[in-house]
Coordinates of C-alpha atoms in Angstrom, one line a residue:
I366 CA 0.0 0.0 0.0
Q367 CA 1.2 3.3 -0.9
I368 CA 0.1 6.4 1.3
A369 CA 1.6 9.9 0.6
G370 CA 4.4 8.5 -1.4
R371 CA 5.5 6.1 1.2
V372 CA 5.3 2.4 0.7
Y373 CA 3.8 0.1 3.5
S374 CA 3.8 -3.9 3.5
V375 CA 0.6 -5.4 4.7
T376 CA 1.3 -8.1 7.2
S377 CA -2.0 -8.8 8.8
I378 CA -5.7 -8.5 7.8
G379 CA -7.2 -7.1 11.0
D380 CA -10.2 -7.9 12.9
N381 CA -13.4 -7.3 11.0
A382 CA -11.4 -5.4 8.4
F383 CA -13.8 -6.2 5.4
S384 CA -16.7 -7.6 7.6
V385 CA -20.0 -6.9 5.8
C386 CA -18.7 -5.7 2.6
L387 CA -21.8 -7.0 0.7
R388 CA -20.4 -6.0 -2.7
L389 CA -17.0 -7.6 -2.2
T390 CA -16.8 -10.5 -4.8
S391 CA -13.1 -11.4 -5.1
I392 CA -9.9 -10.6 -3.1
S393 CA -6.2 -11.5 -3.7
I394 CA -4.3 -11.3 -0.5
P395 CA -0.6 -10.3 -1.0
S396 CA 2.1 -12.5 0.0
S397 CA 3.3 -10.1 2.6
V398 CA 0.3 -11.1 4.9
T399 CA 1.1 -13.7 7.5
S400 CA -2.4 -13.5 9.4
I401 CA -6.1 -13.0 8.7
E402 CA -7.6 -12.0 12.2
D403 CA -11.0 -12.5 13.6
G404 CA -14.1 -11.9 11.4
A405 CA -12.0 -10.2 8.6
F406 CA -14.3 -11.3 6.0
S407 CA -17.3 -12.4 7.9
H408 CA -20.7 -11.7 6.4
C409 CA -19.3 -10.8 3.0
V410 CA -22.3 -12.5 1.4
G411 CA -21.0 -11.8 -2.1
L412 CA -17.5 -13.0 -1.9
K413 CA -16.9 -15.7 -4.3
D414 CA -13.2 -16.0 -4.9
I415 CA -10.3 -15.4 -2.4
E416 CA -6.6 -16.4 -3.0
I417 CA -4.5 -17.0 0.1
P418 CA -1.0 -17.3 -0.2
S419 CA 1.4 -19.8 1.5
S420 CA 2.8 -16.8 3.5
V421 CA -0.4 -16.9 5.6
T422 CA 0.2 -18.8 8.8
S423 CA -2.9 -18.2 10.7
I424 CA -6.7 -17.6 9.8
E425 CA -8.4 -16.7 13.1
N426 CA -12.0 -17.4 14.5
E427 CA -14.8 -16.4 12.1
A428 CA -12.6 -15.1 9.4
F429 CA -15.0 -16.2 6.5
W430 CA -18.1 -16.7 8.6
N431 CA -21.4 -16.5 6.8
C432 CA -19.8 -15.8 3.3
H433 CA -22.6 -17.5 1.4
S434 CA -21.1 -17.2 -2.1
L435 CA -17.9 -18.7 -1.5
T436 CA -17.7 -22.1 -3.3
S437 CA -14.2 -23.2 -3.1
I438 CA -11.1 -22.3 -1.0
E439 CA -7.7 -23.6 -1.1
I440 CA -6.0 -23.7 2.6
P441 CA -2.4 -23.0 2.4
S442 CA 0.1 -25.7 3.6
S443 CA 1.5 -23.1 6.0
L444 CA -1.5 -23.3 8.3
T445 CA -1.6 -25.7 11.2
S446 CA -5.1 -25.1 12.5
I447 CA -8.4 -24.3 11.2
E448 CA -9.8 -22.1 13.9
N449 CA -13.5 -21.9 15.4
D450 CA -16.2 -20.8 13.4
V451 CA -13.7 -19.8 10.4
F452 CA -16.2 -21.2 7.6
W453 CA -19.4 -21.5 9.6
N454 CA -22.5 -21.0 7.5
C455 CA -20.5 -20.7 4.1
C456 CA -23.6 -22.5 2.6
G457 CA -22.3 -22.2 -0.9
L458 CA -18.9 -23.9 -0.4
T459 CA -18.7 -27.2 -2.4
S460 CA -14.9 -27.8 -2.4
I461 CA -12.2 -27.6 0.2
M462 CA -8.8 -29.3 0.6
I463 CA -7.2 -29.7 4.0
P464 CA -3.5 -29.9 3.8
S465 CA -1.4 -32.4 5.9
S466 CA 0.0 -29.4 7.9
V467 CA -3.3 -29.0 9.7
I468 CA -3.3 -30.7 13.1
S469 CA -6.6 -29.3 14.3
I470 CA -10.1 -28.1 13.0
G471 CA -11.9 -25.9 15.7
N472 CA -15.3 -25.8 17.0
Y473 CA -18.0 -25.1 14.3
A474 CA -15.4 -24.6 11.7
F475 CA -17.5 -26.0 8.7
S476 CA -20.8 -26.0 10.5
D477 CA -23.9 -25.3 8.1
C478 CA -21.6 -25.8 4.9
R479 CA -24.8 -27.4 3.3
A480 CA -23.3 -27.6 -0.2
L481 CA -20.1 -29.7 0.8
T482 CA -20.4 -33.2 -0.4
S483 CA -17.1 -34.8 0.4
I484 CA -14.1 -33.9 2.5
K485 CA -10.9 -35.9 3.2
I486 CA -9.3 -35.2 6.8
P487 CA -5.7 -36.0 6.5
S488 CA -3.9 -38.2 9.1
S489 CA -2.1 -35.0 10.4
V490 CA -5.3 -34.0 12.0
T491 CA -5.6 -35.2 15.6
N492 CA -8.3 -32.7 17.1
I493 CA -11.6 -32.1 15.7
G494 CA -13.8 -29.6 17.7
V495 CA -17.5 -29.7 18.7
F496 CA -19.9 -29.3 16.0
A497 CA -17.0 -29.0 13.5
F498 CA -19.0 -30.3 10.6
K499 CA -22.6 -30.0 12.1
N500 CA -25.5 -29.8 9.8
C501 CA -23.4 -30.7 6.7
K502 CA -26.3 -32.7 5.4
N503 CA -24.7 -33.8 2.2
L504 CA -21.4 -34.4 3.4
D505 CA -19.5 -37.6 3.1
V506 CA -16.4 -37.4 5.6
I507 CA -13.2 -39.7 5.2
I508 CA -10.8 -39.4 8.1
D509 CA -7.4 -40.8 7.1
N510 CA -6.7 -42.0 10.6
S511 CA -8.3 -44.3 13.2
K512 CA -10.8 -43.4 16.0
E513 CA -8.0 -44.0 18.7
N514 CA -5.7 -41.3 17.2
V515 CA -8.4 -38.6 16.8
S516 CA -9.9 -36.6 19.6
V517 CA -13.5 -35.8 18.2
G518 CA -15.7 -33.2 19.9
E519 CA -19.3 -33.6 20.7
D520 CA -21.6 -34.0 17.7
A521 CA -18.7 -32.9 15.5
F522 CA -20.3 -34.9 12.6
D523 CA -24.0 -34.4 13.6
D524 CA -26.3 -34.5 10.6
C525 CA -23.5 -35.4 8.0
K526 CA -24.5 -37.9 5.5
S527 CA -21.6 -40.4 6.5
V528 CA -18.3 -40.5 8.3
K529 CA -15.6 -43.4 7.8
F530 CA -12.4 -43.8 9.5
L531 CA -9.8 -45.3 7.2
K532 CA -7.5 -46.9 9.8

């Protein structure tokens, strides 16, 4: 960003920075950004496309909560945790890939993502929070691990179509 002739590097998208930007449809986050803070894009109901660079190491609570038009997202392999409520009620989300760098999926992380039909949770994930995939009615969940190796929160898969542990 350039202000009054001086160039500044953006390293974080702050709390609620773009929250309720109803006409925002697309955003490409620069590689200087390392964190997307709480609610940064929450309620951006028109947001369809977002590019998250591998420089991003944290996406905080409710970052994309209620982004109805978001259909797919690629989570960078620099992320180790999908925090609480990050994609809650992204009801248009049809595709998401969780990289093997992720070890934890927070409470309500994908709750009410009713358009999701399949997701593979890698063996690196050892914690899945309460209601993480609640009300994902069309979702077939495949977990590349055994029940003994994953801590699954209360009703994490409540109302999902199916859940299968591979090991």
